[in-house]
PDB file of C-alpha atoms in Angstrom:
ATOM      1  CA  UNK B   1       5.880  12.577  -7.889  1.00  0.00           C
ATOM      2  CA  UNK B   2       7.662  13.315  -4.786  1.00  0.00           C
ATOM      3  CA  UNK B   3      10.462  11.157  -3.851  1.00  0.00           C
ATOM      4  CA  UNK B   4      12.092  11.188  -0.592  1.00  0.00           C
ATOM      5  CA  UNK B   5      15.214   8.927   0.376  1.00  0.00           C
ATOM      6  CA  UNK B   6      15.416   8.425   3.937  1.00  0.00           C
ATOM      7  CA  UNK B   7      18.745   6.089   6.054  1.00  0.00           C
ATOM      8  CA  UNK B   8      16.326   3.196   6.821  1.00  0.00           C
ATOM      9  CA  UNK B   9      12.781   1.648   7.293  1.00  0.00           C
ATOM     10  CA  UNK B  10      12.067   2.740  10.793  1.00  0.00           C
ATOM     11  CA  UNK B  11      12.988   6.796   9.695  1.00  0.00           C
ATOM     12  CA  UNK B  12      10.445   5.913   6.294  1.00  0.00           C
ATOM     13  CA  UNK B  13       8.195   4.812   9.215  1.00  0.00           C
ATOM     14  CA  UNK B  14       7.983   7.926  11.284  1.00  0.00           C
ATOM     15  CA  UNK B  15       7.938   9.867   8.600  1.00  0.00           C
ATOM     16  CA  UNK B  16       4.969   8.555   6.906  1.00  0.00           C
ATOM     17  CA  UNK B  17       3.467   8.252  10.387  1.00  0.00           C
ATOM     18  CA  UNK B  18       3.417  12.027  10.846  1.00  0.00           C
ATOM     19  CA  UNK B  19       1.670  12.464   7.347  1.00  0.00           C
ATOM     20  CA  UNK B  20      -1.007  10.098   8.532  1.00  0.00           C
ATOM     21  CA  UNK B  21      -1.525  12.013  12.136  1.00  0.00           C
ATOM     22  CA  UNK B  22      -1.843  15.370   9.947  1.00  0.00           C
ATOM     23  CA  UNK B  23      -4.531  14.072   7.734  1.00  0.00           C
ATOM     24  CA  UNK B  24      -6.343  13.069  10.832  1.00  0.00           C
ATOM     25  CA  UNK B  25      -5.792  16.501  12.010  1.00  0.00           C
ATOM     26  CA  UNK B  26      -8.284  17.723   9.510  1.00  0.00           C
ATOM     27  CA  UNK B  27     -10.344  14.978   8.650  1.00  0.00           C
ATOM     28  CA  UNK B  28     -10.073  12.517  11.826  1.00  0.00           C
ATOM     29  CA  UNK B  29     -12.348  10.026   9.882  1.00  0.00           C
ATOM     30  CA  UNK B  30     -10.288   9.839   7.159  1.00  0.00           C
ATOM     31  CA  UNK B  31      -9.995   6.576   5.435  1.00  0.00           C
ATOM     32  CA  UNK B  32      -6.598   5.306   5.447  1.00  0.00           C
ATOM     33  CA  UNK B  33      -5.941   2.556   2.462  1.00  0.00           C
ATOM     34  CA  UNK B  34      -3.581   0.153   4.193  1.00  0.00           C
ATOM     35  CA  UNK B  35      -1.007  -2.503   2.985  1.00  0.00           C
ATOM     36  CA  UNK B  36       0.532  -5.917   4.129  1.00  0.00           C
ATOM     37  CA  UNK B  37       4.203  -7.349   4.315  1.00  0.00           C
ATOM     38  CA  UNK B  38       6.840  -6.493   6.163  1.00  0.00           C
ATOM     39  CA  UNK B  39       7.376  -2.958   4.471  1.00  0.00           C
ATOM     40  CA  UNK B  40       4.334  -0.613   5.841  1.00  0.00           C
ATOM     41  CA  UNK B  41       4.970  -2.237   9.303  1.00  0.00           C
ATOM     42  CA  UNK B  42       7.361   0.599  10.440  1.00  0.00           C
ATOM     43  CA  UNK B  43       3.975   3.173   9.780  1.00  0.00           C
ATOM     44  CA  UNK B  44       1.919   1.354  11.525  1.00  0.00           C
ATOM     45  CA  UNK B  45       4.529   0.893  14.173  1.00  0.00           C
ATOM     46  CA  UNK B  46       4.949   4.677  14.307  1.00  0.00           C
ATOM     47  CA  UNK B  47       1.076   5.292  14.498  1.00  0.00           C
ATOM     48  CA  UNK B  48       0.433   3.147  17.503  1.00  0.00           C
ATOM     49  CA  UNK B  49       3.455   5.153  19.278  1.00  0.00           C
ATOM     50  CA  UNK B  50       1.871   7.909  18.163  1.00  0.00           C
ATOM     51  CA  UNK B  51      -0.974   7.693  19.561  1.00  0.00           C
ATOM     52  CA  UNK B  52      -0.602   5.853  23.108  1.00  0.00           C
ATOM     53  CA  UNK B  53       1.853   8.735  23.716  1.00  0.00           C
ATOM     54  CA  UNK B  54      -1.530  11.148  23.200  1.00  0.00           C
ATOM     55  CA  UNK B  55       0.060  12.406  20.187  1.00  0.00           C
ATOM     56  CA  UNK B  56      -2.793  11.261  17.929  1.00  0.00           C
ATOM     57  CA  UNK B  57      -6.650  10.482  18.000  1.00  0.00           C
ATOM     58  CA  UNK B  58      -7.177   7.570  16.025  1.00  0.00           C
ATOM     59  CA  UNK B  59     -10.716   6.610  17.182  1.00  0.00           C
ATOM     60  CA  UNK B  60     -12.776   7.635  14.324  1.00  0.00           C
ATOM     61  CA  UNK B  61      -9.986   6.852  11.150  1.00  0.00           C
ATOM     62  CA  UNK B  62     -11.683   4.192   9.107  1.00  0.00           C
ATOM     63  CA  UNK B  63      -9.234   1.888   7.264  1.00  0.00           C
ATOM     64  CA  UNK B  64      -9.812  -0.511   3.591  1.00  0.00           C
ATOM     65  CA  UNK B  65      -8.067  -3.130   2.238  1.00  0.00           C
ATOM     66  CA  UNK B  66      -5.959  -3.294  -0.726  1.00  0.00           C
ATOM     67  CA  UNK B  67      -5.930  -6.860  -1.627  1.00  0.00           C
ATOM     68  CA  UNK B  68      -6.580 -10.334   0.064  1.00  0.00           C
ATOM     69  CA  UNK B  69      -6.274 -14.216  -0.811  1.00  0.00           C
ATOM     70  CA  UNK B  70      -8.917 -16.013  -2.483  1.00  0.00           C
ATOM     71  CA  UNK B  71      -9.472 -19.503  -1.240  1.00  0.00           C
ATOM     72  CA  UNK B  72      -8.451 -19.003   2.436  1.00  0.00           C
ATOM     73  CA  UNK B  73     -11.188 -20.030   4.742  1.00  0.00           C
ATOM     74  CA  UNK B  74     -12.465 -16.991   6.686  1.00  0.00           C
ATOM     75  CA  UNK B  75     -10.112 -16.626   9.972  1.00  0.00           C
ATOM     76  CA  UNK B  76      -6.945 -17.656   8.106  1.00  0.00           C
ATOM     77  CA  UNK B  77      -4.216 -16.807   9.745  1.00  0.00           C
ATOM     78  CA  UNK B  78      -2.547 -15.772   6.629  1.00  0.00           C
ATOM     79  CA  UNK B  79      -5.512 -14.069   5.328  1.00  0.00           C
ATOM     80  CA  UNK B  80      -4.954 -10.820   4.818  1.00  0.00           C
ATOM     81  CA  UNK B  81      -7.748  -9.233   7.013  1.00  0.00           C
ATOM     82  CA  UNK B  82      -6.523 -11.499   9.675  1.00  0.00           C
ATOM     83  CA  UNK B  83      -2.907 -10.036   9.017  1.00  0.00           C
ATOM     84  CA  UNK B  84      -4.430  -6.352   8.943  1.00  0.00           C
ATOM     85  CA  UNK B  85      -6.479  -7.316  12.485  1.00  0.00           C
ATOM     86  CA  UNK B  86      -3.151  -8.423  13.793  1.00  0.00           C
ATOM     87  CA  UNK B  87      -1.108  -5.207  12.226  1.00  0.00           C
ATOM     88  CA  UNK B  88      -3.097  -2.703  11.927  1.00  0.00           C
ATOM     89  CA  UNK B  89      -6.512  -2.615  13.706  1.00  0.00           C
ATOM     90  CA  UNK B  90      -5.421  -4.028  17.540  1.00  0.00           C
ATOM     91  CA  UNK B  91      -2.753  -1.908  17.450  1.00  0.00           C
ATOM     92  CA  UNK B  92      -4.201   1.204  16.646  1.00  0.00           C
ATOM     93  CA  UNK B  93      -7.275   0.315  18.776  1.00  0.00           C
ATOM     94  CA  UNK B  94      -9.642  -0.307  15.493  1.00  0.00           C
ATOM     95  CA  UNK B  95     -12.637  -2.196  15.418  1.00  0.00           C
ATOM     96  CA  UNK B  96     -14.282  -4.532  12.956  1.00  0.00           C
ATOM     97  CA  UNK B  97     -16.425  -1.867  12.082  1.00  0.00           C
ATOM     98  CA  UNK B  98     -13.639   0.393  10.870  1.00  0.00           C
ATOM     99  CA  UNK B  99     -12.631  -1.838   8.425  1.00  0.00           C
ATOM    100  CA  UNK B 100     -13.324  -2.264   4.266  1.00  0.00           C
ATOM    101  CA  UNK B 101     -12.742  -5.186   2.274  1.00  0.00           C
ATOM    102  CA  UNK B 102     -13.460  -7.280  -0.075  1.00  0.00           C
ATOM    103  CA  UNK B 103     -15.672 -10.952   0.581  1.00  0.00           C
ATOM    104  CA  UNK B 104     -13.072 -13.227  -0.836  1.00  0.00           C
ATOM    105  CA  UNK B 105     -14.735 -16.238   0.278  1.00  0.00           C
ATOM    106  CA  UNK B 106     -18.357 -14.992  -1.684  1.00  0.00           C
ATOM    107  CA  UNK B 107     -19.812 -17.678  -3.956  1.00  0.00           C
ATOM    108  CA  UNK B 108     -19.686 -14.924  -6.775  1.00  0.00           C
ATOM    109  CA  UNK B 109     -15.934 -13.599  -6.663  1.00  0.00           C
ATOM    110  CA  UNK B 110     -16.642 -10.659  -9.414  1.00  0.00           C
ATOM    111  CA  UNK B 111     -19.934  -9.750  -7.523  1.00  0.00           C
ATOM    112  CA  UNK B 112     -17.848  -9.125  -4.423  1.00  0.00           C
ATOM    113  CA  UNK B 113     -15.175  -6.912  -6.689  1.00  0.00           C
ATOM    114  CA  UNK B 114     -17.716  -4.627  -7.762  1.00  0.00           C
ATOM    115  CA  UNK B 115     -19.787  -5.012  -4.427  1.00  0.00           C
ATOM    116  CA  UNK B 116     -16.220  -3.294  -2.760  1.00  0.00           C
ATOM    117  CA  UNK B 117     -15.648  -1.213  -5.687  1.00  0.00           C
ATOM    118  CA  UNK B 118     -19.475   0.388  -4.450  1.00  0.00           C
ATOM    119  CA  UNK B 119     -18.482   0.702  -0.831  1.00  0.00           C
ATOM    120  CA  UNK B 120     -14.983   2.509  -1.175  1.00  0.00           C
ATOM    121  CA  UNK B 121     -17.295   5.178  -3.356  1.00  0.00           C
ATOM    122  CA  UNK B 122     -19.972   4.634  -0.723  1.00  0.00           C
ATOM    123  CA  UNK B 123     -17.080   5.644   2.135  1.00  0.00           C
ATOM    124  CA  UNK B 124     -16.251   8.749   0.045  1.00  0.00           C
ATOM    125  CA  UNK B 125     -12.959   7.519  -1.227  1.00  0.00           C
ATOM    126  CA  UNK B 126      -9.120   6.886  -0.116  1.00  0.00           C
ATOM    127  CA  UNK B 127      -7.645   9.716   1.346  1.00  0.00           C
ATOM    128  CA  UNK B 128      -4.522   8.030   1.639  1.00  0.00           C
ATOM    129  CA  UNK B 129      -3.412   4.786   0.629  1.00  0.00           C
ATOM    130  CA  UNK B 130      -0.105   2.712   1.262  1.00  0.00           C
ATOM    131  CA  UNK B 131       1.380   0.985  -0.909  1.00  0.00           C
ATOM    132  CA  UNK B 132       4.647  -1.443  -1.047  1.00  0.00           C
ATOM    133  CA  UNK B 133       5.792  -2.734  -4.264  1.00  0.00           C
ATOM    134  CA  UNK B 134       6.798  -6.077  -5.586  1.00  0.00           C
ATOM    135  CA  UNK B 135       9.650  -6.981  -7.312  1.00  0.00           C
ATOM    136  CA  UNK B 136       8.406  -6.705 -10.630  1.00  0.00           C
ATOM    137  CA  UNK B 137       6.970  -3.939 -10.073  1.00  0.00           C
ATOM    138  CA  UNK B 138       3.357  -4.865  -8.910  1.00  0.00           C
ATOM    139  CA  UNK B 139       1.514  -2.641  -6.778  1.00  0.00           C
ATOM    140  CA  UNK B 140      -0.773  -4.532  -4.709  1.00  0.00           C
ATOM    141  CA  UNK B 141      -1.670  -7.833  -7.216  1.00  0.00           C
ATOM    142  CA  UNK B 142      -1.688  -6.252 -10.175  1.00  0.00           C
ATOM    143  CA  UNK B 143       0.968  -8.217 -11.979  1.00  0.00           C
ATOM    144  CA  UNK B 144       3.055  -6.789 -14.744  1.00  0.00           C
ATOM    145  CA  UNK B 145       0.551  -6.477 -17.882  1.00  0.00           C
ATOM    146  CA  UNK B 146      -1.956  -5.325 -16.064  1.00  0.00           C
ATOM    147  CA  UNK B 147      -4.164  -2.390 -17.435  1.00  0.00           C
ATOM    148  CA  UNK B 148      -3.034   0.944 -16.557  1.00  0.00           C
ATOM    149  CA  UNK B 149      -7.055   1.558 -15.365  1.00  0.00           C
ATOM    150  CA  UNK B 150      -7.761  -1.619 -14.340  1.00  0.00           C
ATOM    151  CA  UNK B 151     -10.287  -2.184 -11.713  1.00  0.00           C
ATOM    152  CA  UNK B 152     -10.961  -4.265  -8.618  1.00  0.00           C
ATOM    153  CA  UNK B 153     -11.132  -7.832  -9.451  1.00  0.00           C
ATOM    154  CA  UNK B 154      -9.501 -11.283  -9.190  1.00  0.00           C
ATOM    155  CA  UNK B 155      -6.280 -11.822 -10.683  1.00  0.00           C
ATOM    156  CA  UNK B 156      -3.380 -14.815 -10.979  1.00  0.00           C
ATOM    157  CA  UNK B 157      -0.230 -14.602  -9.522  1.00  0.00           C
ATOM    158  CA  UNK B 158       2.883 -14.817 -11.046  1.00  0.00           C
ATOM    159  CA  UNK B 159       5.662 -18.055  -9.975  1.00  0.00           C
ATOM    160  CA  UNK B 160       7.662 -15.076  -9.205  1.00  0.00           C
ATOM    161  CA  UNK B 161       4.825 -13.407  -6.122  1.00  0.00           C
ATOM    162  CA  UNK B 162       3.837 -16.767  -4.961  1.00  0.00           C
ATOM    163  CA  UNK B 163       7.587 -17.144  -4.417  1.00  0.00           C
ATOM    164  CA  UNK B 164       7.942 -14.311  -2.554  1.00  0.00           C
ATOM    165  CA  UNK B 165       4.849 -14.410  -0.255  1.00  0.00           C
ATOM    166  CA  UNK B 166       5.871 -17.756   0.605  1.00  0.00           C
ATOM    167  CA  UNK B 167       7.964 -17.576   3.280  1.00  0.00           C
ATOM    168  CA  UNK B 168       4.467 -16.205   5.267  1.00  0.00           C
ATOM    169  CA  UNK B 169       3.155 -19.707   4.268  1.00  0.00           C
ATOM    170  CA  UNK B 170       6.346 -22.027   5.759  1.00  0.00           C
ATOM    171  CA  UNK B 171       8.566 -21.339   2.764  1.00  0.00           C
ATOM    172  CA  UNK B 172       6.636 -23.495   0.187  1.00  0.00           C
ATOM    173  CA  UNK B 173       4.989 -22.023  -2.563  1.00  0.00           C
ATOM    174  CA  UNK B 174       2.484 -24.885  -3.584  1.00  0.00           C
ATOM    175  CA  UNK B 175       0.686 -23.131  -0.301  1.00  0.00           C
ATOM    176  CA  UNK B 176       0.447 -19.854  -1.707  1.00  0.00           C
ATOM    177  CA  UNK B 177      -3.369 -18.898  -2.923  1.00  0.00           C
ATOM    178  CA  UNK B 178      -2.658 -19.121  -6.603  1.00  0.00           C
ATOM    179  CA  UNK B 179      -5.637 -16.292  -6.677  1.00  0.00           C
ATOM    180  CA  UNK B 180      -6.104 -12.705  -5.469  1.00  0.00           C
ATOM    181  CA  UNK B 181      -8.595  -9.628  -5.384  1.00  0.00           C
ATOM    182  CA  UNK B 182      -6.789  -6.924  -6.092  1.00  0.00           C
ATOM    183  CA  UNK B 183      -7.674  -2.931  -6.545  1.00  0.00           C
ATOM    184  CA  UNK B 184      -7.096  -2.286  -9.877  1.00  0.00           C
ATOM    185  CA  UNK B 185      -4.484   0.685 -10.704  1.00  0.00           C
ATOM    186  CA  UNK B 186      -7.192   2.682 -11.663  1.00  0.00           C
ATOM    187  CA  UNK B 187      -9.112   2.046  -8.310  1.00  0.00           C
ATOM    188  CA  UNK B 188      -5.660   2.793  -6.027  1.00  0.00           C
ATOM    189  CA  UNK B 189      -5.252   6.225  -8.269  1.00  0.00           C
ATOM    190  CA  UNK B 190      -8.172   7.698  -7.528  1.00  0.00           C
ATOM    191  CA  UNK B 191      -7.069   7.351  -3.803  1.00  0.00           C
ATOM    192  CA  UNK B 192      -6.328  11.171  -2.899  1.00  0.00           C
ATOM    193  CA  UNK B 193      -2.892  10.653  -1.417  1.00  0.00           C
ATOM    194  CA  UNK B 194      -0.622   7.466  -2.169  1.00  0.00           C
ATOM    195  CA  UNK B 195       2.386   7.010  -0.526  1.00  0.00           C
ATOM    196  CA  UNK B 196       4.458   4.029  -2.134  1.00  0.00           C
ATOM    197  CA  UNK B 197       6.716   2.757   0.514  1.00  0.00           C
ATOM    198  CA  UNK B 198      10.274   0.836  -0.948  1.00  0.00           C
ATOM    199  CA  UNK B 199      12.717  -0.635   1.898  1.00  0.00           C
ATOM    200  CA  UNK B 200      15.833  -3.058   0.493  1.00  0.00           C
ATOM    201  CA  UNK B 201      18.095  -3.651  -2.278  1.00  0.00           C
ATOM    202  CA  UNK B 202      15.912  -6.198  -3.708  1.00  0.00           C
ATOM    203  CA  UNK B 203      13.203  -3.278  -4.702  1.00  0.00           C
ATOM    204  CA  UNK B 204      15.742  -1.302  -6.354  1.00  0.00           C
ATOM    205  CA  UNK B 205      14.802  -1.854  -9.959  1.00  0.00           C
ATOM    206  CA  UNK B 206      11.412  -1.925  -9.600  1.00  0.00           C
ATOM    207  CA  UNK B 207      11.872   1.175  -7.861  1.00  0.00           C
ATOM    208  CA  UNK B 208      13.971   2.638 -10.669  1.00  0.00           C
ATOM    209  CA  UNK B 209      11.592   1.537 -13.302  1.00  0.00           C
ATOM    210  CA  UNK B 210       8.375   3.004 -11.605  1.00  0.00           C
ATOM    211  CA  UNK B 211       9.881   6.195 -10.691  1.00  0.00           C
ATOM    212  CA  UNK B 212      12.326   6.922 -13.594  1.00  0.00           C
ATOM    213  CA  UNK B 213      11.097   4.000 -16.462  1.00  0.00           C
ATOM    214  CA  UNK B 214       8.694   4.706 -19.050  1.00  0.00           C
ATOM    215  CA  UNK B 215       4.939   4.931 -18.079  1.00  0.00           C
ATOM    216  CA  UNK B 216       4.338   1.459 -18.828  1.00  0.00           C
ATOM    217  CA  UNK B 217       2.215  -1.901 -18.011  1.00  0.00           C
ATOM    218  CA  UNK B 218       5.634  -3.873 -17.326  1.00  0.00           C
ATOM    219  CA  UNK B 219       5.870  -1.858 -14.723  1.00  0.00           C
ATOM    220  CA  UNK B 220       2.568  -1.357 -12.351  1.00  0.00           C
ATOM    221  CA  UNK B 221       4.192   1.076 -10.096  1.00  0.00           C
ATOM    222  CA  UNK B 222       4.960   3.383 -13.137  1.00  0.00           C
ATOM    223  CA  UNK B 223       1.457   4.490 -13.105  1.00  0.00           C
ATOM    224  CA  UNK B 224       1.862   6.227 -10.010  1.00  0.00           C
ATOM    225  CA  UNK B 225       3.706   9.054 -12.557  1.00  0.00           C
ATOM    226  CA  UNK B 226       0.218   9.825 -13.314  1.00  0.00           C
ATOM    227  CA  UNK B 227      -0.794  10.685 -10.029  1.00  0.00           C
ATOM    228  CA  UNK B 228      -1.484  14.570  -8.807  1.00  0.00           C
ATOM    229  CA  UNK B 229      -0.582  13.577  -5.161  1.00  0.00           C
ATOM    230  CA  UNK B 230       1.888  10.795  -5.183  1.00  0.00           C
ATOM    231  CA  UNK B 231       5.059  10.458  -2.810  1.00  0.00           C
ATOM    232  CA  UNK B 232       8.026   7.433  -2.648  1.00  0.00           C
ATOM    233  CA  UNK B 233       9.592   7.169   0.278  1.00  0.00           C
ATOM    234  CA  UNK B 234      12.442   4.486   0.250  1.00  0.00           C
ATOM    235  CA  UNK B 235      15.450   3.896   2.231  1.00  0.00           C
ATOM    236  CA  UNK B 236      19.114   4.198   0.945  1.00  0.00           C
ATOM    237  CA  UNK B 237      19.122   0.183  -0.379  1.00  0.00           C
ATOM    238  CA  UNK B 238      16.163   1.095  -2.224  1.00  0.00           C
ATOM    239  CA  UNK B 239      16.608   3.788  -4.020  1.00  0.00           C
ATOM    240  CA  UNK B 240      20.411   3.160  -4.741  1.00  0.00           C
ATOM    241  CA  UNK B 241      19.521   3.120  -8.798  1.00  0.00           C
ATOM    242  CA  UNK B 242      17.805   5.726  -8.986  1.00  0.00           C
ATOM    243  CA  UNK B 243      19.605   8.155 -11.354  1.00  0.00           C
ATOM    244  CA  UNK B 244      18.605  11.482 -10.100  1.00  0.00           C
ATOM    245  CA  UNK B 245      18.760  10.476  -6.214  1.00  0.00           C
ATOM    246  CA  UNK B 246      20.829  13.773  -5.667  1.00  0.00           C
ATOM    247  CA  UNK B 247      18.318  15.942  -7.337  1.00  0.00           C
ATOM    248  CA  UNK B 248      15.741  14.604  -5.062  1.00  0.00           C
ATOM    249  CA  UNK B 249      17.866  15.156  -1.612  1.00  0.00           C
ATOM    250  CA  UNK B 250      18.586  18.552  -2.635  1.00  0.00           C
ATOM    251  CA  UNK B 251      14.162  19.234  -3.320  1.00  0.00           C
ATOM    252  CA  UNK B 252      13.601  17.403  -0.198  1.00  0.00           C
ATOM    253  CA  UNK B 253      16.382  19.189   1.847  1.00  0.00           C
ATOM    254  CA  UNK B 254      14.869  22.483   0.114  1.00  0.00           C
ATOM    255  CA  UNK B 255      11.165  22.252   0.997  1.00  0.00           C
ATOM    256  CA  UNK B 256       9.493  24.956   3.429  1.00  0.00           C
ATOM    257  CA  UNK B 257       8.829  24.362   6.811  1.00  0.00           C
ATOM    258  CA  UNK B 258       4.537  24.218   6.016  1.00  0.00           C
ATOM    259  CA  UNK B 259       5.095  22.067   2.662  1.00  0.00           C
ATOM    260  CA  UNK B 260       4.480  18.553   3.877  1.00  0.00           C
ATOM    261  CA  UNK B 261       4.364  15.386   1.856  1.00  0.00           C
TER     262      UNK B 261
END
């Protein structure tokens, strides 16, 4: 696991960004696993610079959900393909049909897991995928306990997530879907590239715990240690308890000019 500490959200951002416009160097129909909140934002940001500057060709990159609400009515504003539309796809020029996810409003909830599950294979697979993480530790809905190989498929969230999600529902967390489809850990690790993105004091000991805890189920984001290809990126708030934070300025400070993330 590579971990890189940058000043703030905007330099995590850019330099995530540039990752992103490499891959589609290569593969320009790569499909990019994307996140929601307020922490990705600075990629996506980046991207769209990116590209209206002519810096980047973004018209073939596909992109697929990592999690959305069940029980939202289709068109939500606070659903989270509506969020990604919003985000992600109008900004960076995407159409419907470049988008992945999950039916959450299907009559059969699992059927639609496994359904998604099918098309991710079906797309050939992650090349990279974002991810923020929670508080606890989650990476995206899978609560602490959850198995270490877990798969897509609906989960319960914790007091603790609907309290934090709820200021995107008018600060009251009786408004919060008590119910999510997720990608299990297992799913988001077989993504070729994950980037875990960490901005704020208030992720520092998750942050700690995933990068420098045990491998362990408390901890979602710990599983990430398993991962051939994984990089952090978090800003100085973020990574202020991480024990070896000077070990990984000097590797990052160190690497050769054609070793990217």
């Amino acid at each position: 696991m590579e971990v890189v500490i940058v000043p703030d959200a905007e330099a995590g951002g850019r330099l995530v960004a540039e990752a992103v416009v490499r891959l589609l160097g290569h593969r320009p129909d790569a499909l990019l696993g994307v996140a929601t909140g307020s922490t990705p934002l600075p990629v996506y940001q980046a991207l769209a610079a990116t590209a209206a500057a002519g810096g980047a060709d973004l018209s073939r990159v596909r992109v697929a959900q990592l999690d959305e609400y069940v029980g939202l009515p289709a068109g939500h504003p606070e659903s989270y393909r509506s969020v990604l539309e919003r985000e992600v796809l109008a900004p960076l020029g995407l159409g419907p049909e470049a988008f992945l996810g999950p039916d959450s409003t299907a009559p059969d909830v699992a059927a639609a897991c496994r359904e998604y599950e099918r098309a991710l294979a079906t797309a050939g697979g992650v090349d990279l995928q974002l991810l923020g993480i929670g508080s606890d530790g989650h990476i995206g809905f899978n609560e602490p306990g959850s198995s270490l190989a877990s798969r897509t498929r609906i989960k319960t969230l914790t007091e603790r997530t609907r309290g934090d999600n709820a200021r995107y529902f008018g600060g009251d967390p009786g408004r919060v879907p008590r119910h999510v489809i997720t990608q299990g850990i297992g799913t988001i690790l077989e993504a070729r590239h994950v980037v875990l993105l960490a901005t704020g004091p208030n992720k520092a000991d998750a942050l700690a715990a995933a990068v420098e805890g045990p491998l362990a189920a408390r901890c979602p984001a710990s599983a990430l240690q398993l991962h051939p290809h994984a990089t952090v990126v978090a800003d100085e708030a973020a990574a202020s308890k991480l024990t070896l934070a000077g070990y990984y300025r000097h590797v990052f400070a160190g690497k050769p000019d054609w070793q990217h993330l």
